[in-house]
Short mmCIF file of C-alpha atoms in Angstrom, two decimals:
data_model
loop_
_atom_site.label_atom_id
_atom_site.label_comp_id
_atom_site.label_asym_id
_atom_site.label_seq_id
_atom_site.Cartn_x
_atom_site.Cartn_y
_atom_site.Cartn_z
CA MET A 16 118.08 77.64 167.21
CA ASN A 17 114.79 78.54 168.70
CA HIS A 18 114.77 81.34 165.90
CA ILE A 19 115.25 78.70 163.20
CA MET A 20 113.46 75.50 163.89
CA THR A 21 109.69 74.70 164.56
CA GLU A 22 110.96 72.16 167.22
CA ASN A 23 114.46 72.48 168.86
CA HIS A 24 115.71 68.81 169.36
CA ARG A 25 119.49 68.30 169.55
CA ILE A 26 120.08 64.74 169.46
CA VAL A 27 123.50 63.21 170.36
CA HIS A 28 124.07 59.94 168.51
CA LEU A 29 125.88 57.30 170.10
CA ASP A 30 127.29 54.83 167.76
CA LEU A 31 127.69 51.66 169.71
CA LYS A 32 128.78 49.39 167.13
CA GLY A 33 132.49 50.43 168.14
CA ALA A 34 133.79 51.23 171.43
CA PRO A 35 130.65 51.14 173.85
CA PRO A 36 131.59 52.89 176.94
CA LYS A 37 130.63 51.05 180.16
CA VAL A 38 127.25 52.03 181.69
CA GLU A 39 129.17 53.93 184.57
CA TYR A 40 130.44 56.24 181.75
CA TYR A 41 127.11 57.49 180.99
CA GLU A 42 126.54 58.66 184.61
CA GLN A 43 129.44 60.99 184.02
CA ILE A 44 128.78 62.56 180.61
CA PHE A 45 124.88 62.62 180.54
CA PRO A 46 124.84 65.81 182.72
CA LEU A 47 127.55 67.16 180.48
CA PHE A 48 125.46 66.64 177.46
CA LYS A 49 122.39 68.15 179.10
CA LYS A 50 124.78 71.14 180.15
CA PHE A 51 125.98 71.58 176.59
CA GLY A 52 122.10 71.85 175.30
CA ALA A 53 121.41 68.49 174.29
CA THR A 54 117.81 67.15 174.42
CA GLY A 55 118.06 63.77 173.62
CA LEU A 56 120.14 60.57 172.38
CA LEU A 57 120.00 58.48 169.13
CA LEU A 58 121.26 55.03 170.40
CA GLU A 59 122.65 52.72 167.67
CA TYR A 60 123.14 49.72 169.56
CA GLU A 61 124.06 47.29 166.92
CA ASP A 62 125.54 44.27 168.76
CA MET A 63 125.44 45.90 172.07
CA PHE A 64 121.98 45.19 172.59
CA PRO A 65 120.99 42.10 174.76
CA TYR A 66 119.13 40.09 171.92
CA LYS A 67 117.53 36.88 173.16
CA ARG A 68 116.02 33.74 171.97
CA GLU A 69 116.25 33.34 168.16
CA LEU A 70 118.59 36.44 168.16
CA ALA A 71 120.71 35.53 171.16
CA GLU A 72 123.86 35.15 168.96
CA LEU A 73 123.52 38.72 167.35
CA ALA A 74 124.62 40.05 171.11
CA ASN A 75 128.61 40.38 171.26
CA PRO A 76 130.13 39.12 174.62
CA PHE A 77 130.14 42.65 176.08
CA ALA A 78 126.48 43.71 175.36
CA TYR A 79 124.69 45.39 177.78
CA SER A 80 122.30 43.45 179.99
CA LYS A 81 118.73 44.28 180.31
CA GLU A 82 119.39 45.95 183.50
CA GLY A 83 122.29 47.89 181.85
CA ILE A 84 119.74 49.03 179.42
CA ALA A 85 117.39 49.87 181.92
CA GLU A 86 120.10 52.02 183.92
CA ILE A 87 121.24 53.83 180.71
CA LEU A 88 117.41 54.96 180.27
CA GLU A 89 117.14 55.94 183.76
CA LEU A 90 119.98 58.21 183.51
CA ALA A 91 118.86 59.60 180.51
CA LYS A 92 115.57 60.22 181.99
CA ASN A 93 117.14 61.85 185.12
CA ASN A 94 119.13 64.24 182.89
CA GLY A 95 116.23 65.27 180.66
CA LEU A 96 117.29 63.53 177.53
CA ILE A 97 114.52 61.56 175.38
CA VAL A 98 115.76 58.38 173.84
CA ILE A 99 115.63 57.23 170.29
CA PRO A 100 116.54 53.60 169.71
CA LEU A 101 118.11 52.85 166.18
CA VAL A 102 117.77 49.47 164.50
CA GLN A 103 119.29 48.96 161.29
CA SER A 104 116.47 47.35 158.87
CA PHE A 105 118.23 46.86 155.35
CA GLY A 106 121.62 47.79 154.90
CA HIS A 107 124.73 47.98 157.51
CA PHE A 108 123.59 44.46 158.63
CA GLU A 109 126.91 43.06 158.90
CA PHE A 110 126.49 42.35 162.56
CA VAL A 111 123.58 39.96 161.57
CA LEU A 112 124.55 38.77 158.32
CA LYS A 113 128.02 37.76 159.47
CA HIS A 114 126.55 34.86 161.58
CA GLU A 115 126.09 31.66 159.64
CA LYS A 116 122.67 31.20 160.74
CA PHE A 117 121.62 34.28 158.88
CA HIS A 118 123.68 34.04 155.76
CA SER A 119 120.48 33.05 153.70
CA LEU A 120 119.33 36.26 154.21
CA ARG A 121 122.21 38.08 152.38
CA GLU A 122 121.48 39.91 148.86
CA VAL A 123 124.65 38.74 147.86
CA PRO A 124 125.85 35.63 149.17
CA ASP A 125 129.52 36.65 149.44
CA TYR A 126 128.64 40.03 151.20
CA PRO A 127 127.36 40.87 154.57
CA MET A 128 126.28 44.09 153.99
CA ALA A 129 122.40 44.24 152.87
CA LEU A 130 119.69 41.69 153.53
CA CYS A 131 117.41 40.32 150.74
CA PRO A 132 114.04 42.27 151.04
CA SER A 133 112.44 39.22 148.94
CA ASN A 134 113.23 36.43 151.54
CA PRO A 135 110.51 36.10 153.80
CA ASP A 136 112.75 35.73 156.62
CA SER A 137 114.24 38.95 156.39
CA ILE A 138 111.47 40.88 157.62
CA LEU A 139 110.87 38.45 160.33
CA ALA A 140 114.45 38.87 161.64
CA VAL A 141 114.06 42.92 161.45
CA THR A 142 110.75 42.99 163.02
CA MET A 143 111.92 40.57 165.85
CA MET A 144 114.83 42.81 166.59
CA ILE A 145 112.55 45.72 166.50
CA ASP A 146 110.11 44.02 168.94
CA GLN A 147 112.96 43.09 171.47
CA VAL A 148 114.33 46.88 171.36
CA MET A 149 110.92 48.30 171.84
CA ASP A 150 110.25 45.87 174.97
CA LEU A 151 112.97 47.60 176.69
CA HIS A 152 112.16 51.13 175.61
CA SER A 153 108.59 51.64 176.46
CA GLY A 154 107.24 55.16 176.34
CA ILE A 155 109.39 56.27 173.69
CA LYS A 156 108.09 58.74 170.79
CA TRP A 157 110.44 58.04 167.90
CA PHE A 158 112.33 54.92 166.48
CA HIS A 159 114.87 55.01 163.87
CA ILE A 160 114.95 52.23 161.49
CA GLY A 161 118.30 53.28 159.67
CA ALA A 162 117.95 52.15 156.05
CA ASP A 163 120.83 54.02 154.60
CA GLU A 164 123.43 53.00 152.13
CA VAL A 165 121.80 49.85 151.02
CA TYR A 166 124.46 49.20 148.27
CA HIS A 167 123.15 45.86 147.19
CA ILE A 168 119.57 45.54 146.15
CA GLY A 169 117.74 43.86 143.31
CA ILE A 170 120.69 41.50 142.65
CA CYS A 171 119.80 37.88 143.85
CA GLU A 172 117.45 35.50 141.72
CA ARG A 173 114.72 35.87 144.24
CA CYS A 174 114.77 39.66 143.88
CA LYS A 175 115.08 39.53 139.87
CA LYS A 176 112.00 37.24 140.05
CA ARG A 177 110.12 39.53 142.15
CA MET A 178 110.79 42.61 140.24
CA GLY A 179 110.00 40.80 136.96
CA THR A 180 106.55 39.40 138.32
CA GLU A 181 105.38 42.68 140.13
CA ALA A 182 107.09 45.10 137.70
CA LEU A 183 109.22 46.81 140.28
CA THR A 184 112.32 48.92 139.98
CA THR A 185 114.99 48.66 142.40
CA GLN A 186 113.95 51.82 144.14
CA GLN A 187 110.08 50.28 144.39
CA LEU A 188 111.75 47.25 145.87
CA PHE A 189 113.51 49.32 148.49
CA PHE A 190 110.39 51.08 149.32
CA ALA A 191 108.30 47.78 149.51
CA HIS A 192 110.58 46.34 152.30
CA ILE A 193 110.77 49.74 154.17
CA ARG A 194 106.97 50.08 153.84
CA ALA A 195 106.64 46.43 155.52
CA VAL A 196 108.90 47.63 158.36
CA LEU A 197 106.94 50.70 158.87
CA MET A 198 103.57 49.04 158.79
CA HIS A 199 104.84 46.55 161.58
CA ILE A 200 105.75 49.73 163.76
CA LYS A 201 102.46 51.26 162.86
CA LYS A 202 100.17 48.34 163.77
CA ASN A 203 102.02 47.16 166.93
CA TYR A 204 103.10 50.49 168.41
CA PRO A 205 101.00 53.23 166.88
CA SER A 206 102.19 55.87 169.31
CA VAL A 207 105.81 55.77 168.10
CA ILE A 208 106.87 57.83 165.00
CA PRO A 209 109.58 56.02 162.92
CA ILE A 210 112.49 58.05 161.37
CA MET A 211 114.87 56.78 158.59
CA TRP A 212 117.84 58.11 156.79
CA ASP A 213 117.26 59.65 153.57
CA ASP A 214 120.02 59.05 151.29
CA MET A 215 118.36 56.25 149.52
CA MET A 216 115.63 58.58 148.41
CA ARG A 217 117.71 61.36 147.08
CA CYS A 218 117.87 60.33 143.55
CA VAL A 219 114.17 59.11 143.52
CA GLU A 220 111.91 61.12 141.26
CA LEU A 221 108.80 62.67 142.87
CA PRO A 222 106.12 60.39 141.59
CA ILE A 223 107.86 57.49 142.64
CA LEU A 224 108.26 59.01 145.88
CA LEU A 225 104.43 60.06 146.28
CA GLU A 226 103.70 56.30 145.34
CA SER A 227 105.88 55.03 147.84
CA GLY A 228 103.48 54.99 150.61
CA LEU A 229 105.83 56.25 152.99
CA ARG A 230 104.29 60.10 153.65
CA ASP A 231 102.44 59.03 156.78
CA LEU A 232 104.62 56.28 158.05
CA VAL A 233 108.00 57.97 158.83
CA GLU A 234 109.95 61.14 159.28
CA PRO A 235 113.12 61.47 157.03
CA MET A 236 116.24 62.25 158.61
CA VAL A 237 118.71 64.20 156.14
CA TRP A 238 122.21 63.63 156.79
CA HIS A 239 125.32 65.72 155.59
CA TYR A 240 128.66 65.78 157.31
CA LEU A 241 130.62 67.95 154.81
CA THR A 242 131.21 71.61 155.31
CA SER A 243 129.79 72.41 151.89
CA PHE A 244 126.52 70.95 150.82
CA VAL A 245 126.45 68.61 147.65
CA LEU A 246 122.68 67.31 147.93
CA PRO A 247 120.81 67.25 144.88
CA PRO A 248 119.59 70.89 144.21
CA ASP A 249 115.95 69.96 144.12
CA TRP A 250 116.00 67.67 147.07
CA TRP A 251 114.35 69.97 149.53
CA ASP A 252 111.40 70.81 147.17
CA ARG A 253 110.79 66.88 146.51
CA LEU A 254 111.15 65.86 150.16
CA SER A 255 108.77 68.74 151.27
CA ARG A 256 106.09 67.59 148.59
CA VAL A 257 105.89 64.15 150.30
CA PHE A 258 107.06 64.61 153.95
CA PRO A 259 105.68 67.42 156.32
CA ASN A 260 108.13 66.81 158.90
CA ILE A 261 111.72 66.08 158.88
CA TRP A 262 115.14 65.88 161.18
CA VAL A 263 118.40 66.79 159.82
CA ALA A 264 121.90 65.19 160.84
CA SER A 265 125.17 66.88 161.11
CA ALA A 266 128.26 65.20 162.69
CA PHE A 267 130.47 66.25 165.70
CA LYS A 268 132.92 63.28 165.05
CA GLY A 269 133.58 60.43 162.82
CA ALA A 270 133.20 62.13 159.60
CA THR A 271 136.51 63.03 158.46
CA GLY A 272 138.14 59.58 158.03
CA SER A 273 137.53 55.87 158.70
CA CYS A 274 140.93 55.58 160.75
CA VAL A 275 141.30 59.13 162.07
CA TYR A 276 141.69 59.08 165.94
CA THR A 277 141.64 62.98 166.57
CA THR A 278 138.71 65.29 165.91
CA ASN A 279 139.17 68.36 163.94
CA ILE A 280 136.64 70.64 165.58
CA MET A 281 136.74 73.40 163.12
CA TYR A 282 135.66 71.10 160.41
CA HIS A 283 132.59 70.27 162.52
CA ILE A 284 132.16 73.75 163.43
CA ASP A 285 131.87 74.41 159.59
CA ASN A 286 129.48 71.41 159.24
CA GLN A 287 127.27 73.01 161.83
CA MET A 288 127.19 76.53 160.11
CA ALA A 289 126.29 74.89 156.83
CA TRP A 290 123.40 73.20 158.23
CA LEU A 291 122.33 76.60 160.01
CA SER A 292 122.27 78.29 156.55
CA VAL A 293 120.58 75.48 154.87
CA ILE A 294 117.80 74.98 157.43
CA GLU A 295 117.27 78.91 157.44
CA ARG A 296 116.68 78.75 153.51
CA GLU A 297 114.54 75.47 153.54
CA LYS A 298 112.52 75.61 156.79
CA ALA A 299 109.40 77.36 155.16
CA LYS A 300 108.87 74.20 152.91
CA PHE A 301 108.03 71.90 155.72
CA LYS A 302 105.42 71.91 158.69
CA LYS A 303 108.21 71.05 161.07
CA ILE A 304 111.83 70.47 161.02
CA ARG A 305 112.07 68.52 164.41
CA GLY A 306 115.84 69.23 165.02
CA VAL A 307 119.25 68.07 164.36
CA ALA A 308 120.85 64.77 165.43
CA LEU A 309 124.73 65.32 165.95
CA THR A 310 126.11 62.10 164.75
CA GLY A 311 129.18 60.61 166.24
CA TRP A 312 130.32 57.82 164.11
CA GLN A 313 132.55 55.08 165.63
CA ARG A 314 133.13 52.69 162.88
CA TYR A 315 132.49 53.13 159.29
CA ASP A 316 130.69 49.63 159.30
CA HIS A 317 131.09 46.61 161.33
CA TYR A 318 134.43 45.54 159.85
CA ALA A 319 135.96 49.03 160.25
CA VAL A 320 138.53 49.89 162.84
CA LEU A 321 137.59 52.37 165.30
CA CYS A 322 137.80 56.27 164.38
CA GLU A 323 137.74 59.02 167.01
CA LEU A 324 136.76 57.84 170.63
CA LEU A 325 133.74 59.65 172.45
CA PRO A 326 135.92 61.12 175.12
CA HIS A 327 138.43 62.74 172.62
CA ALA A 328 135.45 64.18 170.84
CA ILE A 329 133.48 65.75 173.99
CA PRO A 330 135.07 69.08 173.40
CA SER A 331 133.78 68.98 169.72
CA LEU A 332 130.30 67.90 171.19
CA ALA A 333 130.35 71.00 173.21
CA VAL A 334 131.18 73.60 170.65
CA CYS A 335 128.75 71.90 168.14
CA LEU A 336 125.87 72.00 170.30
CA ALA A 337 126.64 75.68 171.43
CA VAL A 338 127.06 76.56 167.42
CA LEU A 339 123.30 75.07 167.05
CA ASN A 340 121.95 76.69 170.19
CA ARG A 341 123.30 80.18 169.46
CA GLY A 342 123.34 80.27 165.58
CA THR A 343 126.78 81.06 165.25
CA PHE A 344 130.42 80.36 166.35
CA ASN A 345 132.29 83.11 167.96
CA ALA A 346 135.13 83.87 170.51
CA ASP A 347 132.58 83.94 173.42
CA ILE A 348 131.33 80.10 172.49
CA HIS A 349 135.15 79.41 172.37
CA MET A 350 135.93 80.86 175.73
CA ASP A 351 132.95 79.24 177.33
CA VAL A 352 133.82 75.54 176.24
CA THR A 353 137.36 76.05 177.19
CA LYS A 354 136.10 77.08 180.65
CA GLN A 355 133.49 74.34 181.06
CA LEU A 356 136.12 71.70 180.32
CA GLN A 357 138.72 73.30 182.32
CA PHE A 358 141.18 73.74 179.63
CA HIS A 359 144.71 75.29 180.84
CA THR A 360 144.83 77.34 177.49
CA THR A 361 142.51 77.87 174.95
CA LEU A 362 140.68 74.87 173.31
CA PRO A 363 142.49 73.98 170.28
CA LEU A 364 140.17 73.49 167.18
CA ASN A 365 142.26 71.97 164.83
CA PRO A 366 144.58 69.24 166.34
CA PHE A 367 146.96 69.27 163.50
CA GLN A 368 148.04 72.83 164.33
CA CYS A 369 148.49 72.16 167.93
CA HIS A 370 152.17 71.70 168.81
CA GLU A 371 151.48 71.41 172.61
CA ILE A 372 149.62 68.76 174.68
CA PRO A 373 146.41 70.43 175.74
CA LYS A 374 145.60 69.90 179.41
CA CYS A 375 142.01 69.86 180.66
CA ASN A 376 139.69 68.14 183.07
CA PHE A 377 136.31 66.47 182.21
CA PRO A 378 135.10 62.68 182.27
CA GLY A 379 137.80 61.00 179.89
CA SER A 380 139.98 64.03 179.47
CA SER A 381 142.92 61.68 180.09
CA ILE A 382 142.04 59.83 176.65
CA TYR A 383 141.56 63.21 175.21
CA GLU A 384 145.14 64.22 176.33
CA GLY A 385 146.53 60.92 175.41
CA MET A 386 145.40 61.21 171.55
CA PHE A 387 147.58 64.43 171.21
CA GLU A 388 150.42 62.63 172.56
CA LEU A 389 150.00 59.94 170.03
CA LEU A 390 149.67 62.38 167.21
CA HIS A 391 152.77 63.88 168.19
CA LEU A 392 154.61 60.85 168.62
CA ASP A 393 153.26 59.58 165.38
CA ALA A 394 154.98 62.50 163.55
CA VAL A 395 158.34 61.76 165.18
CA TYR A 396 157.76 57.87 164.56
CA GLU A 397 157.03 58.42 160.91
CA ASP A 398 159.80 61.07 160.46
CA PHE A 399 162.29 58.60 162.04
CA LEU A 400 161.28 55.56 159.80
CA HIS A 401 161.60 57.83 156.65
CA SER A 402 164.73 59.54 157.97
CA GLU A 403 167.67 59.87 155.53
CA SER A 404 170.02 58.25 158.24
CA ARG A 405 167.50 55.37 158.99
CA LEU A 406 167.12 54.55 155.11
CA THR A 407 170.79 54.90 154.39
CA TRP A 408 172.53 53.18 157.30
CA LEU A 409 169.62 50.94 158.58
CA ASN A 410 167.66 49.96 155.50
CA ASP A 411 166.25 46.23 155.44
CA TYR A 412 168.36 45.30 152.40
CA PHE A 413 171.51 46.05 154.31
CA VAL A 414 170.52 44.76 157.67
CA LYS A 415 169.68 41.22 156.14
CA ARG A 416 173.19 41.19 154.77
CA ASN A 417 174.92 42.48 157.94
CA PHE A 418 176.42 45.30 156.11
CA THR A 419 176.22 48.27 158.30
CA ASN A 420 178.29 51.04 159.67
CA PRO A 421 178.52 51.15 163.58
CA THR A 422 179.36 54.69 163.51
CA HIS A 423 176.10 55.83 162.36
CA LEU A 424 174.03 52.97 164.01
CA GLU A 425 174.82 54.46 167.40
CA ALA A 426 173.02 57.58 166.79
CA ILE A 427 170.19 55.86 165.16
CA LEU A 428 170.06 53.52 168.15
CA ALA A 429 169.81 56.58 170.57
CA GLN A 430 166.70 58.07 168.62
CA ALA A 431 165.18 54.62 168.35
CA LEU A 432 165.17 54.18 172.16
CA LYS A 433 163.85 57.28 172.93
CA ILE A 434 160.97 56.93 170.56
CA HIS A 435 160.28 53.48 171.70
CA GLY A 436 160.40 54.54 175.40
CA ASN A 437 157.87 57.37 174.87
CA LEU A 438 155.48 55.10 172.98
CA ARG A 439 155.71 52.52 175.68
CA GLN A 440 155.04 55.21 178.38
CA LEU A 441 152.12 56.24 176.34
CA GLN A 442 150.81 52.69 175.75
CA ALA A 443 150.90 52.27 179.57
CA LYS A 444 149.03 55.52 180.20
CA LEU A 445 146.38 54.72 177.53
CA GLN A 446 145.86 51.23 178.90
CA GLN A 447 145.03 52.69 182.26
CA SER A 448 142.60 55.54 180.73
CA LEU A 449 140.99 53.42 178.41
CA SER A 450 140.25 50.63 180.73
CA GLN A 451 138.46 53.12 183.05
CA ILE A 452 135.55 53.84 180.39
CA TYR A 453 135.80 50.78 178.09
CA TYR A 454 135.67 47.06 178.10
CA VAL A 455 138.80 44.92 177.58
CA ASN A 456 137.75 44.12 174.01
CA THR A 457 137.84 47.64 173.25
CA VAL A 458 141.13 48.43 175.02
CA GLU A 459 142.73 45.53 173.15
CA GLU A 460 141.51 46.53 169.89
CA TRP A 461 142.28 50.28 170.07
CA LEU A 462 145.79 49.39 171.30
CA GLY A 463 146.47 47.01 168.81
CA VAL A 464 145.48 48.94 165.99
CA PHE A 465 146.83 52.47 166.79
CA LEU A 466 149.82 51.93 169.07
CA ASN A 467 151.14 48.33 169.74
CA SER A 468 152.37 47.88 166.16
CA LYS A 469 154.57 50.95 166.52
CA VAL A 470 156.02 49.92 169.88
CA ASP A 471 156.76 46.34 168.33
CA LYS A 472 158.27 47.88 164.90
CA MET A 473 160.64 50.09 167.17
CA ALA A 474 161.62 47.16 169.41
CA GLY A 475 162.52 45.39 166.28
CA LEU A 476 164.63 48.01 164.82
CA ILE A 477 166.40 48.24 168.11
CA ASP A 478 167.24 44.66 167.97
CA ASP A 479 168.65 44.85 164.34
CA VAL A 480 170.77 47.76 165.61
CA LYS A 481 172.13 46.01 168.70
CA ASN A 482 172.92 42.95 166.39
CA GLN A 483 174.60 44.92 164.00
CA LEU A 484 176.59 46.59 166.49
CA LYS A 485 177.87 43.23 167.69
CA LEU A 486 179.18 42.58 164.13
CA GLY A 487 181.52 45.80 164.36
CA GLY A 488 181.02 46.64 160.67
CA THR A 489 183.44 43.86 159.64
CA ALA A 490 181.32 42.37 156.91
CA SER A 491 182.57 42.21 153.22
CA ARG A 492 180.54 44.45 150.85
CA VAL A 493 181.17 42.06 147.90
CA LYS A 494 180.54 38.93 149.59
CA TYR A 495 177.18 40.13 150.89
CA MET A 496 176.13 41.88 147.69
CA GLN A 497 176.33 38.48 146.01
CA LEU A 498 173.54 37.06 148.42
CA SER A 499 170.90 38.73 146.30
#
């Protein structure tokens, strides 16, 4: 991308609010990131940072230690990767606002999403978080303050009163809080350049943007994860009138569904290609486009289930970085990544069109393969549950009334035993593979959400069939229909 960008950063986003890897896994994958062409990391710690003192309860039981953070930073440095920490400062504040101690900071008492910008304790909490993260990240050049998707603002009585007294709109209220956060960074860390997501500014008229006071305080990061752009048509013109330097953000995973566990690489290739086109068209409007952050979302919010795990998306990251570096996607890139990750056959770009389990060899490849096994087993499982034979001769209504035909149940049992056995086998395999990379809470959650319920469902159906077979089809239809 040297032919397109003033600067050439390719930053890999690690969303640690879900499935944070053990530190040892970074030792294996950071050299790969560098080999793929990454220049840095955007570390969104959330509750994985070892907060202390007044903030101690924000750290989850498996949070990295101070020494663990130092090791991650050293590994990044050894692989030539800059580090940009990310601390949310307004929205997506669930990991703070879920705690009773911080309930008073909520904009809406019943919702833990956004803090109240008019509560003086809010800016104190945010700046304490920033200070603690800064303490463990000396020498950094950029710091990301989040500030995306602030869905609740100007709602509470305190904010309404302030807006009336100071004649503020909700947009101006947003900027006032962000400006306070940025001024704290400028005053205490003058060599650090803040970054923020752009979405809360997209519909703000130019005069208000110019009056926001953010021009010399922050560099926006414009995010867009679709394959065709739907940003406001004049956004680039307005943005360039206010901010000389910007970043952009694509996605290599976590953008196609909140509970999807397989990565559609082709979708993400199209997203990178769309960005290349937009950058080429809009770059002259800015002094610098710093580079691209490739986001890898792991949860859509603090309460959401996990989406695609990082090891499964390593091939997608490799391809996306190659596309950004070379400015296109072609057969050469496809084959290069296939060889780099030691695929036995060509790397599949769309998991839903792949009928075999791809074999490969890279850190976490057993998890990559396991997701394909689950995808195929899921199809068999769903087909069985909704099959004509199961719905006809093993439906819940008839099972409850012990009204079943053993002639058909034996064939259903054979199918159920096979599916259950395959699910149990995959369960054991993924238990082992996940445990090598993730902490026990992640392993338990992933299996509990995506696999265990299927194993239990099949076990229950097998028990139903066996119990019905013992009855031998002797129940009276009339008698048992009268139970309803």
